[in-house]
mmCIF file of C-alpha atoms and ligand atoms in Angstrom:
data_model
loop_
_atom_site.group_PDB
_atom_site.id
_atom_site.type_symbol
_atom_site.label_atom_id
_atom_site.label_comp_id
_atom_site.label_asym_id
_atom_site.label_seq_id
_atom_site.Cartn_x
_atom_site.Cartn_y
_atom_site.Cartn_z
ATOM 1 C CA UNK A 267 -53.422 -4.234 -26.771
ATOM 2 C CA UNK A 268 -50.664 -6.512 -27.546
ATOM 3 C CA UNK A 269 -49.299 -6.967 -24.224
ATOM 4 C CA UNK A 270 -49.419 -9.856 -21.868
ATOM 5 C CA UNK A 271 -52.536 -9.978 -19.494
ATOM 6 C CA UNK A 272 -53.208 -11.509 -16.133
ATOM 7 C CA UNK A 273 -55.558 -14.188 -17.113
ATOM 8 C CA UNK A 274 -55.859 -15.696 -13.508
ATOM 9 C CA UNK A 275 -59.531 -15.941 -12.500
ATOM 10 C CA UNK A 276 -60.831 -16.887 -15.919
ATOM 11 C CA UNK A 277 -62.368 -20.282 -15.158
ATOM 12 C CA UNK A 278 -61.256 -22.990 -17.457
ATOM 13 C CA UNK A 279 -63.467 -25.567 -15.652
ATOM 14 C CA UNK A 280 -60.606 -28.035 -15.102
ATOM 15 C CA UNK A 281 -60.240 -27.613 -11.331
ATOM 16 C CA UNK A 282 -59.558 -30.778 -9.790
ATOM 17 C CA UNK A 283 -58.111 -32.625 -12.919
ATOM 18 C CA UNK A 284 -54.912 -34.258 -12.900
ATOM 19 C CA UNK A 285 -52.074 -33.057 -15.440
ATOM 20 C CA UNK A 286 -48.500 -33.877 -16.068
ATOM 21 C CA UNK A 287 -46.066 -31.907 -18.143
ATOM 22 C CA UNK A 288 -42.921 -33.409 -19.294
ATOM 23 C CA UNK A 289 -39.704 -31.474 -19.079
ATOM 24 C CA UNK A 290 -41.861 -29.006 -17.051
ATOM 25 C CA UNK A 291 -39.138 -27.928 -14.358
ATOM 26 C CA UNK A 292 -38.396 -24.548 -16.301
ATOM 27 C CA UNK A 293 -39.230 -22.640 -19.201
ATOM 28 C CA UNK A 294 -42.379 -23.157 -21.356
ATOM 29 C CA UNK A 295 -43.137 -26.540 -19.752
ATOM 30 C CA UNK A 296 -43.035 -25.030 -16.348
ATOM 31 C CA UNK A 297 -45.143 -22.094 -17.525
ATOM 32 C CA UNK A 298 -47.834 -24.308 -18.804
ATOM 33 C CA UNK A 299 -47.756 -26.483 -15.561
ATOM 34 C CA UNK A 300 -48.318 -23.085 -13.662
ATOM 35 C CA UNK A 301 -51.088 -22.265 -16.018
ATOM 36 C CA UNK A 302 -52.653 -25.864 -15.038
ATOM 37 C CA UNK A 303 -51.889 -25.348 -11.509
ATOM 38 C CA UNK A 304 -53.657 -21.636 -11.153
ATOM 39 C CA UNK A 305 -56.704 -23.465 -12.852
ATOM 40 C CA UNK A 306 -56.866 -25.813 -9.716
ATOM 41 C CA UNK A 307 -55.281 -29.026 -11.371
ATOM 42 C CA UNK A 308 -53.089 -31.363 -9.815
ATOM 43 C CA UNK A 309 -49.800 -31.208 -11.625
ATOM 44 C CA UNK A 310 -46.707 -33.110 -12.042
ATOM 45 C CA UNK A 311 -43.544 -32.058 -13.825
ATOM 46 C CA UNK A 312 -40.115 -33.828 -14.589
ATOM 47 C CA UNK A 313 -36.810 -32.835 -15.307
ATOM 48 C CA UNK A 314 -33.139 -33.943 -14.620
ATOM 49 C CA UNK A 315 -31.670 -30.971 -12.481
ATOM 50 C CA UNK A 316 -32.797 -31.591 -8.561
ATOM 51 C CA UNK A 317 -32.484 -27.931 -7.722
ATOM 52 C CA UNK A 318 -34.236 -26.687 -10.734
ATOM 53 C CA UNK A 319 -37.074 -29.382 -9.851
ATOM 54 C CA UNK A 320 -37.260 -27.908 -6.156
ATOM 55 C CA UNK A 321 -37.546 -24.370 -7.409
ATOM 56 C CA UNK A 322 -40.323 -25.578 -9.655
ATOM 57 C CA UNK A 323 -42.156 -27.451 -6.898
ATOM 58 C CA UNK A 324 -41.966 -24.126 -4.676
ATOM 59 C CA UNK A 325 -43.476 -22.149 -7.490
ATOM 60 C CA UNK A 326 -46.306 -24.558 -8.377
ATOM 61 C CA UNK A 327 -47.291 -25.000 -4.575
ATOM 62 C CA UNK A 328 -47.782 -21.379 -4.334
ATOM 63 C CA UNK A 329 -50.360 -21.190 -7.096
ATOM 64 C CA UNK A 330 -53.459 -23.522 -6.446
ATOM 65 C CA UNK A 331 -54.866 -25.912 -4.213
ATOM 66 C CA UNK A 332 -53.978 -28.930 -6.252
ATOM 67 C CA UNK A 333 -51.187 -31.451 -5.455
ATOM 68 C CA UNK A 334 -47.769 -30.855 -6.889
ATOM 69 C CA UNK A 335 -45.262 -33.535 -7.808
ATOM 70 C CA UNK A 336 -41.660 -32.716 -9.131
ATOM 71 C CA UNK A 337 -39.898 -35.933 -10.364
ATOM 72 C CA UNK A 338 -36.449 -36.500 -11.450
ATOM 73 C CA UNK A 339 -36.606 -38.145 -14.940
ATOM 74 C CA UNK A 340 -34.712 -38.054 -18.084
ATOM 75 C CA UNK A 341 -37.169 -38.013 -21.048
ATOM 76 C CA UNK A 342 -34.383 -39.727 -23.249
ATOM 77 C CA UNK A 343 -34.882 -42.795 -21.096
ATOM 78 C CA UNK A 344 -37.951 -44.818 -21.847
ATOM 79 C CA UNK A 345 -37.978 -46.364 -18.222
ATOM 80 C CA UNK A 346 -37.957 -42.689 -16.671
ATOM 81 C CA UNK A 347 -40.785 -41.744 -18.843
ATOM 82 C CA UNK A 348 -42.746 -44.826 -17.859
ATOM 83 C CA UNK A 349 -42.257 -44.393 -14.077
ATOM 84 C CA UNK A 350 -43.017 -40.673 -14.121
ATOM 85 C CA UNK A 351 -46.360 -41.182 -15.938
ATOM 86 C CA UNK A 352 -47.266 -44.208 -13.742
ATOM 87 C CA UNK A 353 -46.152 -42.850 -10.376
ATOM 88 C CA UNK A 354 -48.182 -39.794 -11.450
ATOM 89 C CA UNK A 355 -51.405 -41.485 -12.101
ATOM 90 C CA UNK A 356 -50.888 -43.630 -8.907
ATOM 91 C CA UNK A 357 -50.425 -40.276 -6.663
ATOM 92 C CA UNK A 358 -53.235 -38.399 -8.334
ATOM 93 C CA UNK A 359 -55.552 -41.452 -8.718
ATOM 94 C CA UNK A 360 -55.818 -40.802 -12.471
ATOM 95 C CA UNK A 361 -54.709 -38.526 -15.478
ATOM 96 C CA UNK A 362 -56.676 -36.137 -17.550
ATOM 97 C CA UNK A 363 -54.195 -33.960 -19.170
ATOM 98 C CA UNK A 364 -50.831 -34.574 -20.803
ATOM 99 C CA UNK A 365 -48.434 -31.938 -22.019
ATOM 100 C CA UNK A 366 -45.079 -32.862 -23.667
ATOM 101 C CA UNK A 367 -42.264 -30.275 -23.812
ATOM 102 C CA UNK A 368 -38.418 -31.238 -24.044
ATOM 103 C CA UNK A 369 -35.089 -29.571 -23.950
ATOM 104 C CA UNK A 370 -34.282 -27.909 -27.330
ATOM 105 C CA UNK A 371 -31.935 -29.915 -29.623
ATOM 106 C CA UNK A 372 -28.277 -28.270 -30.180
ATOM 107 C CA UNK A 373 -27.994 -25.709 -32.997
ATOM 108 C CA UNK A 374 -26.230 -26.373 -36.134
ATOM 109 C CA UNK A 375 -26.271 -26.609 -39.960
ATOM 110 C CA UNK A 376 -26.865 -29.984 -41.818
ATOM 111 C CA UNK A 377 -23.072 -30.415 -42.342
ATOM 112 C CA UNK A 378 -21.966 -29.849 -38.837
ATOM 113 C CA UNK A 379 -24.725 -32.476 -37.583
ATOM 114 C CA UNK A 380 -23.548 -36.044 -37.309
ATOM 115 C CA UNK A 381 -25.434 -39.391 -36.850
ATOM 116 C CA UNK A 382 -25.416 -39.323 -33.051
ATOM 117 C CA UNK A 383 -26.983 -35.741 -32.924
ATOM 118 C CA UNK A 384 -29.931 -36.874 -35.265
ATOM 119 C CA UNK A 385 -30.448 -39.989 -32.950
ATOM 120 C CA UNK A 386 -30.330 -37.936 -29.795
ATOM 121 C CA UNK A 387 -32.726 -35.379 -30.937
ATOM 122 C CA UNK A 388 -34.935 -38.051 -32.319
ATOM 123 C CA UNK A 389 -35.126 -39.454 -28.791
ATOM 124 C CA UNK A 390 -35.526 -36.142 -27.007
ATOM 125 C CA UNK A 391 -38.270 -34.766 -29.141
ATOM 126 C CA UNK A 392 -39.998 -37.689 -30.700
ATOM 127 C CA UNK A 393 -39.767 -40.864 -28.677
ATOM 128 C CA UNK A 394 -40.159 -38.961 -25.384
ATOM 129 C CA UNK A 395 -43.627 -37.790 -26.630
ATOM 130 C CA UNK A 396 -44.246 -41.362 -28.058
ATOM 131 C CA UNK A 397 -43.460 -42.978 -24.531
ATOM 132 C CA UNK A 398 -45.255 -40.606 -22.612
ATOM 133 C CA UNK A 399 -48.668 -40.657 -24.538
ATOM 134 C CA UNK A 400 -48.455 -44.597 -24.956
ATOM 135 C CA UNK A 401 -48.230 -44.907 -21.110
ATOM 136 C CA UNK A 402 -50.776 -42.206 -20.616
ATOM 137 C CA UNK A 403 -53.371 -43.378 -22.968
ATOM 138 C CA UNK A 404 -55.423 -46.033 -21.046
ATOM 139 C CA UNK A 405 -55.779 -43.311 -18.070
ATOM 140 C CA UNK A 406 -56.810 -40.353 -20.503
ATOM 141 C CA UNK A 407 -59.174 -42.719 -22.458
ATOM 142 C CA UNK A 408 -60.918 -43.564 -19.135
ATOM 143 C CA UNK A 409 -63.252 -40.512 -18.850
ATOM 144 C CA UNK A 410 -61.587 -38.561 -21.565
ATOM 145 C CA UNK A 411 -58.503 -36.131 -21.638
ATOM 146 C CA UNK A 412 -56.213 -33.862 -23.611
ATOM 147 C CA UNK A 413 -52.845 -34.025 -25.015
ATOM 148 C CA UNK A 414 -50.817 -31.013 -26.007
ATOM 149 C CA UNK A 415 -47.422 -31.152 -27.576
ATOM 150 C CA UNK A 416 -45.123 -27.933 -27.428
ATOM 151 C CA UNK A 417 -42.998 -27.913 -30.528
ATOM 152 C CA UNK A 418 -41.773 -24.921 -32.253
ATOM 153 C CA UNK A 419 -42.578 -22.632 -35.164
ATOM 154 C CA UNK A 420 -39.886 -24.431 -36.871
ATOM 155 C CA UNK A 421 -42.284 -26.678 -37.876
ATOM 156 C CA UNK A 422 -43.939 -24.206 -40.076
ATOM 157 C CA UNK A 423 -41.073 -22.232 -41.419
ATOM 158 C CA UNK A 424 -37.520 -23.416 -41.194
ATOM 159 C CA UNK A 425 -35.111 -21.485 -39.084
ATOM 160 C CA UNK A 426 -31.389 -21.021 -39.934
ATOM 161 C CA UNK A 427 -28.788 -23.141 -38.262
ATOM 162 C CA UNK A 428 -31.435 -25.251 -36.541
ATOM 163 C CA UNK A 429 -31.553 -28.366 -38.950
ATOM 164 C CA UNK A 430 -32.683 -30.822 -36.151
ATOM 165 C CA UNK A 431 -35.299 -28.739 -34.983
ATOM 166 C CA UNK A 432 -36.711 -28.124 -38.351
ATOM 167 C CA UNK A 433 -36.399 -31.769 -39.520
ATOM 168 C CA UNK A 434 -37.340 -33.780 -36.316
ATOM 169 C CA UNK A 435 -40.046 -31.890 -34.929
ATOM 170 C CA UNK A 436 -42.172 -32.287 -37.639
ATOM 171 C CA UNK A 437 -42.641 -35.888 -36.671
ATOM 172 C CA UNK A 438 -44.326 -34.833 -33.632
ATOM 173 C CA UNK A 439 -46.747 -32.869 -35.653
ATOM 174 C CA UNK A 440 -47.588 -36.022 -37.808
ATOM 175 C CA UNK A 441 -47.853 -38.092 -34.481
ATOM 176 C CA UNK A 442 -50.360 -35.418 -33.131
ATOM 177 C CA UNK A 443 -52.352 -35.265 -36.419
ATOM 178 C CA UNK A 444 -52.662 -39.217 -36.377
ATOM 179 C CA UNK A 445 -53.520 -39.262 -32.583
ATOM 180 C CA UNK A 446 -56.058 -36.831 -32.844
ATOM 181 C CA UNK A 447 -57.943 -39.293 -35.436
ATOM 182 C CA UNK A 448 -57.069 -42.452 -33.541
ATOM 183 C CA UNK A 449 -57.711 -41.110 -30.238
ATOM 184 C CA UNK A 450 -61.137 -39.341 -30.710
ATOM 185 C CA UNK A 451 -63.735 -38.846 -29.548
ATOM 186 C CA UNK A 452 -62.302 -39.472 -25.832
ATOM 187 C CA UNK A 453 -59.039 -37.628 -26.265
ATOM 188 C CA UNK A 454 -58.289 -34.379 -28.123
ATOM 189 C CA UNK A 455 -54.620 -33.834 -29.343
ATOM 190 C CA UNK A 456 -53.133 -30.611 -30.239
ATOM 191 C CA UNK A 457 -49.888 -28.742 -30.431
ATOM 192 C CA UNK A 458 -48.471 -25.463 -29.876
ATOM 193 C CA UNK A 459 -45.764 -23.688 -31.909
ATOM 194 C CA UNK A 460 -43.747 -21.243 -30.016
ATOM 195 C CA UNK A 461 -41.947 -18.404 -31.563
ATOM 196 C CA UNK A 462 -39.221 -16.566 -29.153
ATOM 197 C CA UNK A 463 -40.289 -16.555 -25.362
ATOM 198 C CA UNK A 464 -38.335 -15.102 -22.562
ATOM 199 C CA UNK A 465 -37.106 -18.315 -20.847
ATOM 200 C CA UNK A 466 -33.702 -19.045 -19.382
ATOM 201 C CA UNK A 467 -32.439 -20.364 -22.969
ATOM 202 C CA UNK A 468 -33.211 -16.930 -24.409
ATOM 203 C CA UNK A 469 -31.906 -15.212 -21.425
ATOM 204 C CA UNK A 470 -28.529 -16.766 -21.669
ATOM 205 C CA UNK A 471 -28.463 -15.974 -25.262
ATOM 206 C CA UNK A 472 -29.083 -12.480 -24.578
ATOM 207 C CA UNK A 473 -26.585 -12.002 -21.555
ATOM 208 C CA UNK A 474 -23.780 -13.710 -23.792
ATOM 209 C CA UNK A 475 -24.578 -11.186 -26.688
ATOM 210 C CA UNK A 476 -24.278 -8.285 -24.001
ATOM 211 C CA UNK A 477 -21.232 -9.822 -22.620
ATOM 212 C CA UNK A 478 -19.668 -10.215 -26.265
ATOM 213 C CA UNK A 479 -20.414 -6.155 -26.680
ATOM 214 C CA UNK A 480 -23.180 -6.579 -29.204
ATOM 215 C CA UNK A 481 -25.696 -4.547 -26.960
ATOM 216 C CA UNK A 482 -25.273 -2.051 -24.143
ATOM 217 C CA UNK A 483 -28.004 -3.846 -21.970
ATOM 218 C CA UNK A 484 -30.038 -6.974 -21.495
ATOM 219 C CA UNK A 485 -33.172 -4.835 -22.270
ATOM 220 C CA UNK A 486 -31.588 -3.801 -25.718
ATOM 221 C CA UNK A 487 -30.449 -7.333 -26.635
ATOM 222 C CA UNK A 488 -33.945 -8.521 -25.797
ATOM 223 C CA UNK A 489 -35.612 -5.960 -27.908
ATOM 224 C CA UNK A 490 -33.325 -7.085 -30.773
ATOM 225 C CA UNK A 491 -35.083 -10.574 -30.530
ATOM 226 C CA UNK A 492 -38.369 -9.018 -31.099
ATOM 227 C CA UNK A 493 -37.596 -7.162 -34.278
ATOM 228 C CA UNK A 494 -39.391 -8.397 -37.178
ATOM 229 C CA UNK A 495 -42.256 -9.662 -34.918
ATOM 230 C CA UNK A 496 -45.476 -8.069 -35.662
ATOM 231 C CA UNK A 497 -46.299 -7.590 -31.887
ATOM 232 C CA UNK A 498 -42.605 -6.165 -31.586
ATOM 233 C CA UNK A 499 -41.698 -8.106 -28.714
ATOM 234 C CA UNK A 500 -40.626 -11.486 -27.419
ATOM 235 C CA UNK A 501 -43.476 -13.583 -25.749
ATOM 236 C CA UNK A 502 -43.783 -14.028 -22.012
ATOM 237 C CA UNK A 503 -43.792 -17.835 -21.318
ATOM 238 C CA UNK A 504 -47.235 -17.341 -19.484
ATOM 239 C CA UNK A 505 -48.700 -16.476 -22.682
ATOM 240 C CA UNK A 506 -47.896 -20.118 -24.043
ATOM 241 C CA UNK A 507 -48.760 -21.560 -20.689
ATOM 242 C CA UNK A 508 -52.323 -19.953 -21.026
ATOM 243 C CA UNK A 509 -52.813 -21.340 -24.353
ATOM 244 C CA UNK A 510 -51.894 -24.803 -23.386
ATOM 245 C CA UNK A 511 -54.372 -24.396 -20.445
ATOM 246 C CA UNK A 512 -57.079 -23.325 -22.782
ATOM 247 C CA UNK A 513 -56.375 -26.381 -25.260
ATOM 248 C CA UNK A 514 -56.510 -28.721 -22.176
ATOM 249 C CA UNK A 515 -60.039 -27.390 -21.078
ATOM 250 C CA UNK A 516 -63.661 -27.833 -22.298
ATOM 251 C CA UNK A 517 -63.289 -24.161 -23.550
ATOM 252 C CA UNK A 518 -61.691 -25.765 -26.674
ATOM 253 C CA UNK A 519 -63.954 -28.839 -26.990
ATOM 254 C CA UNK A 520 -64.075 -28.954 -30.549
ATOM 255 C CA UNK A 521 -60.710 -28.304 -31.435
ATOM 256 C CA UNK A 522 -58.247 -31.321 -32.116
ATOM 257 C CA UNK A 523 -55.551 -31.802 -34.481
ATOM 258 C CA UNK A 524 -54.333 -28.346 -34.723
ATOM 259 C CA UNK A 525 -51.014 -26.683 -34.505
ATOM 260 C CA UNK A 526 -51.378 -23.147 -32.818
ATOM 261 C CA UNK A 527 -48.455 -20.725 -33.390
ATOM 262 C CA UNK A 528 -47.971 -18.645 -30.332
ATOM 263 C CA UNK A 529 -45.443 -16.275 -31.691
ATOM 264 C CA UNK A 530 -46.506 -12.820 -31.784
ATOM 265 C CA UNK A 531 -47.403 -13.320 -35.403
ATOM 266 C CA UNK A 532 -43.819 -13.962 -36.812
ATOM 267 C CA UNK A 533 -44.545 -16.722 -39.065
ATOM 268 C CA UNK A 534 -45.414 -15.733 -42.593
ATOM 269 C CA UNK A 535 -46.470 -19.201 -43.947
ATOM 270 C CA UNK A 536 -50.204 -19.924 -43.922
HETATM 271 N N1 LIG B 197 -38.129 -20.526 -25.470
HETATM 272 C C1 LIG B 197 -38.557 -20.311 -26.653
HETATM 273 O O1 LIG B 197 -38.494 -19.358 -27.109
HETATM 274 C C2 LIG B 197 -38.691 -21.561 -27.624
HETATM 275 C C3 LIG B 197 -39.256 -21.256 -28.906
HETATM 276 C C4 LIG B 197 -39.445 -22.405 -29.713
HETATM 277 C C5 LIG B 197 -39.033 -23.619 -29.310
HETATM 278 N N2 LIG B 197 -38.664 -23.854 -27.874
HETATM 279 C C6 LIG B 197 -38.766 -25.141 -27.688
HETATM 280 O O2 LIG B 197 -39.607 -25.375 -26.499
HETATM 281 C C7 LIG B 197 -39.170 -26.516 -25.656
HETATM 282 C C8 LIG B 197 -38.849 -25.974 -24.101
HETATM 283 O O3 LIG B 197 -38.050 -24.593 -24.369
HETATM 284 P P1 LIG B 197 -37.693 -23.886 -23.148
HETATM 285 O O4 LIG B 197 -37.170 -22.407 -23.738
HETATM 286 O O5 LIG B 197 -38.783 -23.727 -22.200
HETATM 287 O O6 LIG B 197 -36.411 -24.489 -22.540
HETATM 288 P P2 LIG B 197 -35.610 -24.532 -21.067
HETATM 289 O O7 LIG B 197 -36.034 -22.833 -20.460
HETATM 290 O O8 LIG B 197 -34.217 -24.803 -21.369
HETATM 291 O O9 LIG B 197 -36.364 -25.533 -20.242
HETATM 292 C C9 LIG B 197 -36.067 -26.954 -20.843
HETATM 293 C C10 LIG B 197 -36.630 -27.608 -19.788
HETATM 294 O O10 LIG B 197 -36.546 -29.147 -20.230
HETATM 295 C C11 LIG B 197 -35.881 -29.912 -19.171
HETATM 296 N N3 LIG B 197 -35.310 -30.917 -19.922
HETATM 297 C C12 LIG B 197 -34.186 -30.853 -20.894
HETATM 298 N N4 LIG B 197 -33.981 -32.048 -21.402
HETATM 299 C C13 LIG B 197 -34.486 -32.721 -20.567
HETATM 300 C C14 LIG B 197 -34.353 -34.327 -20.428
HETATM 301 N N5 LIG B 197 -33.733 -35.255 -21.307
HETATM 302 N N6 LIG B 197 -35.158 -34.877 -19.557
HETATM 303 C C15 LIG B 197 -36.049 -34.260 -18.706
HETATM 304 N N7 LIG B 197 -35.967 -32.966 -18.754
HETATM 305 C C16 LIG B 197 -35.357 -32.263 -19.658
HETATM 306 C C17 LIG B 197 -35.116 -28.727 -18.401
HETATM 307 O O11 LIG B 197 -34.792 -29.336 -17.074
HETATM 308 P P3 LIG B 197 -33.235 -30.056 -16.961
HETATM 309 O O12 LIG B 197 -32.244 -29.582 -17.844
HETATM 310 O O13 LIG B 197 -33.109 -30.077 -15.353
HETATM 311 O O14 LIG B 197 -33.462 -31.573 -17.483
HETATM 312 C C18 LIG B 197 -36.046 -27.871 -18.412
HETATM 313 O O15 LIG B 197 -36.912 -27.950 -17.297
HETATM 314 C C19 LIG B 197 -37.626 -26.800 -26.221
HETATM 315 O O16 LIG B 197 -37.844 -27.769 -27.146
HETATM 316 C C20 LIG B 197 -37.330 -25.666 -27.098
HETATM 317 O O17 LIG B 197 -36.500 -25.804 -28.091
HETATM 318 C C21 LIG B 197 -38.513 -22.841 -27.096
#
């Protein structure tokens, strides 16, 4: 109870579908791409760093029978996003599932955050999703499809020192809700709100805390991140990925316009 389980083998009925994940060369985006690949989807991911893309391609290649694309693209550049979507449609012969992820905006308080930070965060978190969905829409509408936005639990409960995440990500939730109305019945649109998951971002923060002497070991530092979480641990990225795969499948066929926290129960608001 309360531990990650191996869900491989639970057939979601999306075998042979085509999926793309923005910023999917690592972390939660990659975990989502992996879950879709395990289900037999053709999967495309993008990111900026070539070594990371190569590693992601190797991991995805080992998971399913579907085709894999790992494409260099910066999602803050409209032309990169459009080329990623169009290249994927050409390569896979269509598109059924879109997952939008992104990097994290820099931390900081309101007074530490200047105009450039705000505009950069808007491009990274909001416009990347706008460009991706706009370009993907005709292909998703043709035969039906799904969109899942990966955002953060900060859209339900503000987090200290994360003004950009707290404020800018809410636009993605407004977008998601609007699209769920505009795009039905052909396309379902939902969001997942991760709490703390053990991706490279958190690994680096824990390692830095250990180096500073705040903790004796990585395990102790990681456990501290789980304090206050009802399930008493940080999440495994696979647990977020499995939720994304479920929302992309017909197993969630009457679910649209929702934001699902995947946070071990840590969000207190209802
Ligand atoms: N992990 C958590 O616990 C957690 C919790 C709540 C919310 N989130 C949010 O969920 C999202 C994913 O987080 P994560 O932990 O998976 O991060 P991560 O492990 O750092 O991975 C981020 C991914 O995004 C890519 N990326 C970043 N900027 C990009 C850009 N401009 N263009 C294309 N790709 C880009 C990175 O590749 P390149 O750097 O090579 O481009 C990498 O593949 C972030 O918005 C994060 O703030 C994470």
